[in-house]
mmCIF file of C-alpha atoms in Angstrom:
data_model
loop_
_atom_site.group_PDB
_atom_site.id
_atom_site.type_symbol
_atom_site.label_atom_id
_atom_site.label_comp_id
_atom_site.label_asym_id
_atom_site.label_seq_id
_atom_site.Cartn_x
_atom_site.Cartn_y
_atom_site.Cartn_z
ATOM 1 C CA UNK A 83 0.044 -0.301 0.030
ATOM 2 C CA UNK A 84 1.609 3.402 -0.974
ATOM 3 C CA UNK A 85 2.071 6.487 0.976
ATOM 4 C CA UNK A 86 -1.004 8.351 -0.786
ATOM 5 C CA UNK A 87 -3.497 5.396 0.034
ATOM 6 C CA UNK A 88 -2.384 4.596 4.022
ATOM 7 C CA UNK A 89 -3.369 8.649 4.405
ATOM 8 C CA UNK A 90 -6.579 8.317 2.462
ATOM 9 C CA UNK A 91 -7.428 5.205 4.831
ATOM 10 C CA UNK A 92 -6.607 6.826 7.825
ATOM 11 C CA UNK A 93 -8.149 10.249 7.172
ATOM 12 C CA UNK A 94 -11.473 8.486 5.679
ATOM 13 C CA UNK A 95 -11.578 6.247 9.120
ATOM 14 C CA UNK A 96 -15.324 6.049 10.104
ATOM 15 C CA UNK A 97 -16.275 3.416 12.908
ATOM 16 C CA UNK A 98 -19.579 3.500 11.205
ATOM 17 C CA UNK A 99 -18.257 1.583 7.410
ATOM 18 C CA UNK A 100 -18.500 -1.618 9.050
ATOM 19 C CA UNK A 101 -22.391 -4.637 8.345
ATOM 20 C CA UNK A 102 -22.835 -3.553 12.672
ATOM 21 C CA UNK A 103 -21.994 -0.237 12.413
ATOM 22 C CA UNK A 104 -20.172 1.486 15.664
ATOM 23 C CA UNK A 105 -22.139 -0.079 17.996
ATOM 24 C CA UNK A 106 -21.736 2.606 19.990
ATOM 25 C CA UNK A 107 -18.156 3.517 19.773
ATOM 26 C CA UNK A 108 -17.611 6.883 19.042
ATOM 27 C CA UNK A 109 -13.889 7.292 19.107
ATOM 28 C CA UNK A 110 -11.099 4.871 18.599
ATOM 29 C CA UNK A 111 -8.197 5.537 20.989
ATOM 30 C CA UNK A 112 -4.727 4.405 20.428
ATOM 31 C CA UNK A 113 -2.871 3.984 23.842
ATOM 32 C CA UNK A 114 0.889 4.554 24.157
ATOM 33 C CA UNK A 115 2.253 2.679 26.409
ATOM 34 C CA UNK A 116 5.657 1.678 27.604
ATOM 35 C CA UNK A 117 9.146 2.725 29.900
ATOM 36 C CA UNK A 118 10.147 6.424 30.107
ATOM 37 C CA UNK A 119 12.323 7.515 27.392
ATOM 38 C CA UNK A 120 11.601 4.744 24.937
ATOM 39 C CA UNK A 121 10.179 7.689 22.363
ATOM 40 C CA UNK A 122 6.495 7.727 23.264
ATOM 41 C CA UNK A 123 5.915 11.621 22.783
ATOM 42 C CA UNK A 124 8.189 11.751 19.892
ATOM 43 C CA UNK A 125 5.641 9.213 18.054
ATOM 44 C CA UNK A 126 2.832 11.357 18.464
ATOM 45 C CA UNK A 127 4.873 14.540 16.874
ATOM 46 C CA UNK A 128 5.811 12.056 14.186
ATOM 47 C CA UNK A 129 2.668 10.752 13.718
ATOM 48 C CA UNK A 130 0.692 14.027 13.543
ATOM 49 C CA UNK A 131 4.054 15.451 11.171
ATOM 50 C CA UNK A 132 3.362 12.730 8.692
ATOM 51 C CA UNK A 133 -0.598 13.226 8.399
ATOM 52 C CA UNK A 134 0.126 16.851 7.769
ATOM 53 C CA UNK A 135 1.176 18.644 4.975
ATOM 54 C CA UNK A 136 4.797 20.947 4.883
ATOM 55 C CA UNK A 137 7.848 20.340 6.444
ATOM 56 C CA UNK A 138 7.231 22.528 9.954
ATOM 57 C CA UNK A 139 7.832 19.591 12.643
ATOM 58 C CA UNK A 140 5.331 21.173 16.039
ATOM 59 C CA UNK A 141 6.208 19.237 19.040
ATOM 60 C CA UNK A 142 2.943 18.832 20.397
ATOM 61 C CA UNK A 143 3.767 16.008 22.944
ATOM 62 C CA UNK A 144 6.983 17.230 24.906
ATOM 63 C CA UNK A 145 9.999 14.620 24.177
ATOM 64 C CA UNK A 146 12.983 15.077 25.597
ATOM 65 C CA UNK A 147 13.946 11.121 26.429
ATOM 66 C CA UNK A 148 17.346 11.866 27.858
ATOM 67 C CA UNK A 149 15.337 13.137 31.038
ATOM 68 C CA UNK A 150 13.909 9.503 31.545
ATOM 69 C CA UNK A 151 10.666 10.406 30.215
ATOM 70 C CA UNK A 152 8.582 14.088 31.109
ATOM 71 C CA UNK A 153 5.135 12.679 30.899
ATOM 72 C CA UNK A 154 3.044 12.708 34.145
ATOM 73 C CA UNK A 155 -0.480 13.112 32.790
ATOM 74 C CA UNK A 156 -2.261 10.807 30.492
ATOM 75 C CA UNK A 157 -2.716 13.602 27.679
ATOM 76 C CA UNK A 158 -4.917 13.417 24.126
ATOM 77 C CA UNK A 159 -3.579 14.574 20.528
ATOM 78 C CA UNK A 160 -6.200 13.988 18.101
ATOM 79 C CA UNK A 161 -5.020 12.534 14.833
ATOM 80 C CA UNK A 162 -8.270 12.738 12.732
ATOM 81 C CA UNK A 163 -11.994 13.863 14.458
ATOM 82 C CA UNK A 164 -12.405 9.968 14.879
ATOM 83 C CA UNK A 165 -8.983 9.430 16.010
ATOM 84 C CA UNK A 166 -6.693 9.967 18.979
ATOM 85 C CA UNK A 167 -3.720 9.181 20.327
ATOM 86 C CA UNK A 168 -2.982 8.816 24.200
ATOM 87 C CA UNK A 169 0.370 9.565 25.553
ATOM 88 C CA UNK A 170 -0.088 7.559 28.759
ATOM 89 C CA UNK A 171 2.612 8.220 31.624
ATOM 90 C CA UNK A 172 5.990 5.613 31.017
ATOM 91 C CA UNK A 173 6.767 3.294 33.711
ATOM 92 C CA UNK A 174 10.152 2.702 35.143
ATOM 93 C CA UNK A 175 10.426 -0.794 36.313
ATOM 94 C CA UNK A 176 7.088 -2.579 35.715
ATOM 95 C CA UNK A 177 6.321 -4.108 39.107
ATOM 96 C CA UNK A 178 3.519 -5.344 40.790
ATOM 97 C CA UNK A 179 2.009 -1.564 40.932
ATOM 98 C CA UNK A 180 3.470 0.146 38.002
ATOM 99 C CA UNK A 181 1.791 -2.346 36.009
ATOM 100 C CA UNK A 182 -1.404 -2.097 37.781
ATOM 101 C CA UNK A 183 -1.095 1.724 36.681
ATOM 102 C CA UNK A 184 -0.538 1.026 33.634
ATOM 103 C CA UNK A 185 -3.203 -1.067 32.962
ATOM 104 C CA UNK A 186 -5.602 1.388 34.770
ATOM 105 C CA UNK A 187 -4.452 3.720 31.761
ATOM 106 C CA UNK A 188 -4.965 1.083 29.346
ATOM 107 C CA UNK A 189 -8.461 0.713 30.639
ATOM 108 C CA UNK A 190 -9.555 4.311 30.871
ATOM 109 C CA UNK A 191 -9.763 4.058 34.835
ATOM 110 C CA UNK A 192 -7.648 7.096 34.903
ATOM 111 C CA UNK A 193 -9.464 10.053 33.336
ATOM 112 C CA UNK A 194 -8.081 11.642 30.099
ATOM 113 C CA UNK A 195 -6.114 14.910 31.374
ATOM 114 C CA UNK A 196 -5.873 13.577 34.961
ATOM 115 C CA UNK A 197 -1.826 12.984 36.933
ATOM 116 C CA UNK A 198 -0.881 9.636 37.224
ATOM 117 C CA UNK A 199 0.423 8.689 40.343
ATOM 118 C CA UNK A 200 2.222 5.697 40.945
ATOM 119 C CA UNK A 201 0.301 4.394 44.369
ATOM 120 C CA UNK A 202 1.987 2.180 46.616
ATOM 121 C CA UNK A 203 -0.788 0.764 48.728
ATOM 122 C CA UNK A 204 -4.010 -1.416 47.413
ATOM 123 C CA UNK A 205 -6.776 0.537 48.938
ATOM 124 C CA UNK A 206 -5.806 3.924 46.867
ATOM 125 C CA UNK A 207 -6.410 1.436 44.209
ATOM 126 C CA UNK A 208 -9.061 0.103 44.554
ATOM 127 C CA UNK A 209 -10.212 3.849 45.605
ATOM 128 C CA UNK A 210 -9.043 5.071 42.068
ATOM 129 C CA UNK A 211 -11.277 2.233 40.716
ATOM 130 C CA UNK A 212 -14.573 3.288 42.479
ATOM 131 C CA UNK A 213 -13.954 6.919 41.575
ATOM 132 C CA UNK A 214 -13.728 6.648 37.390
ATOM 133 C CA UNK A 215 -17.589 5.555 37.747
ATOM 134 C CA UNK A 216 -18.714 8.817 38.728
ATOM 135 C CA UNK A 217 -18.011 9.664 35.385
ATOM 136 C CA UNK A 218 -17.788 6.275 33.268
ATOM 137 C CA UNK A 219 -15.895 6.299 29.571
ATOM 138 C CA UNK A 220 -17.442 3.161 27.598
ATOM 139 C CA UNK A 221 -17.614 4.667 24.349
ATOM 140 C CA UNK A 222 -13.577 4.883 23.599
ATOM 141 C CA UNK A 223 -12.571 1.638 21.082
ATOM 142 C CA UNK A 224 -9.147 1.155 22.800
ATOM 143 C CA UNK A 225 -5.993 -0.061 21.001
ATOM 144 C CA UNK A 226 -2.876 -0.858 22.658
ATOM 145 C CA UNK A 227 0.187 0.043 21.374
ATOM 146 C CA UNK A 228 3.573 -0.778 23.107
ATOM 147 C CA UNK A 229 6.165 1.198 21.857
ATOM 148 C CA UNK A 230 9.817 -0.003 23.010
ATOM 149 C CA UNK A 231 13.406 1.282 21.725
ATOM 150 C CA UNK A 232 15.041 -0.949 19.454
ATOM 151 C CA UNK A 233 18.699 -0.273 21.747
ATOM 152 C CA UNK A 234 17.359 -1.835 24.959
ATOM 153 C CA UNK A 235 17.885 -5.932 25.188
ATOM 154 C CA UNK A 236 15.103 -7.500 27.007
ATOM 155 C CA UNK A 237 16.675 -10.361 29.279
ATOM 156 C CA UNK A 238 14.262 -13.422 29.899
ATOM 157 C CA UNK A 239 13.169 -12.470 33.253
ATOM 158 C CA UNK A 240 11.702 -9.311 31.087
ATOM 159 C CA UNK A 241 10.415 -11.293 28.494
ATOM 160 C CA UNK A 242 7.854 -13.438 30.448
ATOM 161 C CA UNK A 243 6.810 -10.115 32.414
ATOM 162 C CA UNK A 244 6.420 -8.319 28.819
ATOM 163 C CA UNK A 245 4.642 -11.588 27.545
ATOM 164 C CA UNK A 246 2.041 -11.362 30.720
ATOM 165 C CA UNK A 247 2.013 -8.046 29.582
ATOM 166 C CA UNK A 248 1.118 -8.117 26.330
ATOM 167 C CA UNK A 249 -1.575 -11.131 27.200
ATOM 168 C CA UNK A 250 -3.571 -8.991 29.677
ATOM 169 C CA UNK A 251 -3.674 -6.138 27.201
ATOM 170 C CA UNK A 252 -5.454 -8.647 24.985
ATOM 171 C CA UNK A 253 -7.361 -10.170 28.070
ATOM 172 C CA UNK A 254 -8.762 -6.019 28.690
ATOM 173 C CA UNK A 255 -8.922 -4.787 24.667
ATOM 174 C CA UNK A 256 -9.375 -8.124 22.918
ATOM 175 C CA UNK A 257 -6.765 -6.542 20.849
ATOM 176 C CA UNK A 258 -2.926 -7.906 20.811
ATOM 177 C CA UNK A 259 -0.553 -4.671 20.891
ATOM 178 C CA UNK A 260 0.707 -3.315 18.131
ATOM 179 C CA UNK A 261 4.666 -3.239 19.070
ATOM 180 C CA UNK A 262 6.063 0.229 18.079
ATOM 181 C CA UNK A 263 10.330 -0.265 17.994
ATOM 182 C CA UNK A 264 12.120 3.338 17.911
ATOM 183 C CA UNK A 265 15.368 4.450 16.914
ATOM 184 C CA UNK A 266 15.399 1.709 13.933
ATOM 185 C CA UNK A 267 18.595 2.386 12.968
ATOM 186 C CA UNK A 268 20.631 2.208 16.263
ATOM 187 C CA UNK A 269 19.807 -1.357 17.579
ATOM 188 C CA UNK A 270 18.869 -4.333 16.191
ATOM 189 C CA UNK A 271 15.510 -4.159 15.557
ATOM 190 C CA UNK A 272 15.149 -7.272 13.571
ATOM 191 C CA UNK A 273 16.249 -9.660 16.656
ATOM 192 C CA UNK A 274 13.880 -7.652 18.805
ATOM 193 C CA UNK A 275 11.073 -8.309 16.726
ATOM 194 C CA UNK A 276 11.776 -12.030 16.696
ATOM 195 C CA UNK A 277 11.757 -11.439 21.026
ATOM 196 C CA UNK A 278 8.470 -9.835 20.656
ATOM 197 C CA UNK A 279 6.529 -12.211 18.389
ATOM 198 C CA UNK A 280 8.067 -15.368 20.378
ATOM 199 C CA UNK A 281 5.798 -13.212 23.063
ATOM 200 C CA UNK A 282 3.168 -13.621 21.499
ATOM 201 C CA UNK A 283 3.291 -10.041 19.419
ATOM 202 C CA UNK A 284 1.164 -9.823 15.723
ATOM 203 C CA UNK A 285 2.534 -6.684 14.577
ATOM 204 C CA UNK A 286 5.833 -5.608 15.123
ATOM 205 C CA UNK A 287 6.762 -2.032 13.068
ATOM 206 C CA UNK A 288 10.985 -0.834 13.263
ATOM 207 C CA UNK A 289 10.216 3.120 13.125
ATOM 208 C CA UNK A 290 12.565 6.418 13.150
ATOM 209 C CA UNK A 291 10.599 9.323 14.636
ATOM 210 C CA UNK A 292 10.878 12.600 13.143
ATOM 211 C CA UNK A 293 12.360 14.872 15.625
ATOM 212 C CA UNK A 294 13.181 18.940 14.947
ATOM 213 C CA UNK A 295 16.697 17.941 14.209
ATOM 214 C CA UNK A 296 16.000 15.381 11.452
ATOM 215 C CA UNK A 297 12.686 16.439 10.599
ATOM 216 C CA UNK A 298 12.954 16.093 6.344
ATOM 217 C CA UNK A 299 10.119 13.736 5.331
ATOM 218 C CA UNK A 300 11.255 10.447 3.704
ATOM 219 C CA UNK A 301 9.544 7.822 1.725
ATOM 220 C CA UNK A 302 10.337 5.009 4.312
ATOM 221 C CA UNK A 303 10.110 6.878 7.953
ATOM 222 C CA UNK A 304 6.517 8.313 6.862
ATOM 223 C CA UNK A 305 5.231 4.732 5.375
ATOM 224 C CA UNK A 306 6.763 2.983 8.474
ATOM 225 C CA UNK A 307 4.620 5.141 11.212
ATOM 226 C CA UNK A 308 1.284 5.537 9.251
ATOM 227 C CA UNK A 309 1.512 1.599 9.023
ATOM 228 C CA UNK A 310 1.170 1.745 13.110
ATOM 229 C CA UNK A 311 -1.866 3.827 12.413
ATOM 230 C CA UNK A 312 -3.306 1.442 9.881
ATOM 231 C CA UNK A 313 -2.271 -1.707 11.803
ATOM 232 C CA UNK A 314 -4.543 -0.225 14.261
ATOM 233 C CA UNK A 315 -7.447 0.648 12.430
ATOM 234 C CA UNK A 316 -7.491 -2.557 10.453
ATOM 235 C CA UNK A 317 -7.660 -4.626 13.953
ATOM 236 C CA UNK A 318 -10.694 -2.356 15.147
ATOM 237 C CA UNK A 319 -12.388 -3.431 11.388
ATOM 238 C CA UNK A 320 -11.884 -6.541 12.148
ATOM 239 C CA UNK A 321 -13.107 -6.106 16.383
ATOM 240 C CA UNK A 322 -16.133 -4.876 14.624
ATOM 241 C CA UNK A 323 -17.253 -7.772 12.744
ATOM 242 C CA UNK A 324 -18.585 -9.473 15.726
ATOM 243 C CA UNK A 325 -21.166 -7.958 17.768
ATOM 244 C CA UNK A 326 -20.170 -5.257 20.581
ATOM 245 C CA UNK A 327 -21.176 -3.965 23.721
ATOM 246 C CA UNK A 328 -18.889 -1.386 25.309
ATOM 247 C CA UNK A 329 -21.092 -1.315 28.508
ATOM 248 C CA UNK A 330 -20.032 -5.041 29.422
ATOM 249 C CA UNK A 331 -17.097 -4.408 28.084
ATOM 250 C CA UNK A 332 -15.569 -1.758 30.695
ATOM 251 C CA UNK A 333 -17.279 -3.987 33.281
ATOM 252 C CA UNK A 334 -15.217 -6.780 32.167
ATOM 253 C CA UNK A 335 -11.792 -4.349 32.583
ATOM 254 C CA UNK A 336 -13.126 -3.362 35.849
ATOM 255 C CA UNK A 337 -13.402 -7.038 36.935
ATOM 256 C CA UNK A 338 -10.110 -7.768 35.447
ATOM 257 C CA UNK A 339 -8.602 -4.374 37.635
ATOM 258 C CA UNK A 340 -10.162 -5.310 41.023
ATOM 259 C CA UNK A 341 -8.664 -9.360 40.342
ATOM 260 C CA UNK A 342 -5.659 -8.068 39.518
ATOM 261 C CA UNK A 343 -5.243 -5.737 42.382
ATOM 262 C CA UNK A 344 -6.559 -8.830 44.807
ATOM 263 C CA UNK A 345 -3.751 -11.157 43.050
ATOM 264 C CA UNK A 346 -0.976 -8.519 43.877
ATOM 265 C CA UNK A 347 -2.375 -8.455 47.613
ATOM 266 C CA UNK A 348 -2.115 -11.785 48.002
ATOM 267 C CA UNK A 349 1.392 -12.024 46.744
ATOM 268 C CA UNK A 350 2.450 -9.483 48.754
ATOM 269 C CA UNK A 351 1.053 -11.292 51.847
ATOM 270 C CA UNK A 352 2.572 -14.169 51.035
ATOM 271 C CA UNK A 353 6.018 -12.501 50.244
ATOM 272 C CA UNK A 354 5.475 -10.656 54.121
ATOM 273 C CA UNK A 355 4.453 -13.620 55.633
ATOM 274 C CA UNK A 356 7.373 -15.684 53.729
ATOM 275 C CA UNK A 357 9.828 -12.594 55.290
ATOM 276 C CA UNK A 358 8.664 -12.928 58.872
ATOM 277 C CA UNK A 359 9.051 -16.755 58.911
ATOM 278 C CA UNK A 360 12.813 -16.431 57.816
ATOM 279 C CA UNK A 361 13.341 -14.091 60.068
ATOM 280 C CA UNK A 362 11.394 -15.698 62.943
ATOM 281 C CA UNK A 363 14.130 -18.622 62.190
ATOM 282 C CA UNK A 364 17.209 -16.791 61.862
ATOM 283 C CA UNK A 365 16.250 -15.388 65.042
ATOM 284 C CA UNK A 366 15.560 -18.450 66.712
ATOM 285 C CA UNK A 367 18.957 -19.887 65.017
ATOM 286 C CA UNK A 368 20.939 -17.062 66.355
ATOM 287 C CA UNK A 369 19.680 -17.542 70.206
ATOM 288 C CA UNK A 370 20.293 -20.910 69.784
ATOM 289 C CA UNK A 371 23.768 -20.391 69.057
ATOM 290 C CA UNK A 372 24.167 -17.811 72.049
ATOM 291 C CA UNK A 373 22.910 -20.397 73.975
ATOM 292 C CA UNK A 374 24.990 -23.109 73.192
ATOM 293 C CA UNK A 375 28.210 -20.259 73.350
ATOM 294 C CA UNK A 376 26.804 -19.936 76.884
ATOM 295 C CA UNK A 377 27.009 -23.400 78.203
ATOM 296 C CA UNK A 378 30.415 -24.011 76.717
ATOM 297 C CA UNK A 379 31.525 -21.032 78.394
ATOM 298 C CA UNK A 380 30.259 -22.986 81.773
#
């Protein structure tokens, strides 16, 4: 598909085009997820730049990877009247608490425009879910896009964590996350693509973002960027071929969040219990050794 056709497909996309219509959805929400400093904000700027005419790149989303990620608030950037891209707060470690916040962003539990603060206890997480029901958003069709820089190798432990993360994204949205590998010319993106496909990824696209320093539009770079958006829309069309219920799907996402928080709570309680047992055993062992030492002196 040539670049002209890609642009037309994106600009003319309409949720009503399928045989079953929009089924209650009013907008496609492209949810950018990933670690801090991997190029999510730059990708937004690149998408808007490629869809616009001219050679003047506007930094709609502030992007300075050298600071380790700047996005603290979920921000929305419209690509068309029906397609919006969300710059979600990136995480640093993907531990249990940060993963829960990422899922909350993906599921629109945290409203767009709200600052994302990593919570450190389960009661605050549960309260955030309940507060989201004051103004529930169920008309956005959610498409997860995971942004990962091609220069960062993935170790076996991270692979298992990411595999679980990708699986959970499917459970929450019905869409396998599209993988966007940034910094294409600086890393072994072919090896990275292989790793993500082994984790279950179906679509992996390596790109080079446009920046104010490198903003001359080229056919290859622009086509790669447009292919990401086009892939997301093809997923939407496919899912809308089956009957959907946006209200029910939001309820299911809420159930997923409750269950996920409950499971990590049980995990942390188990770890705490095991630590207490270990500390108690070490204390008793130390006491026994001290008692033996006292007896030998006598």
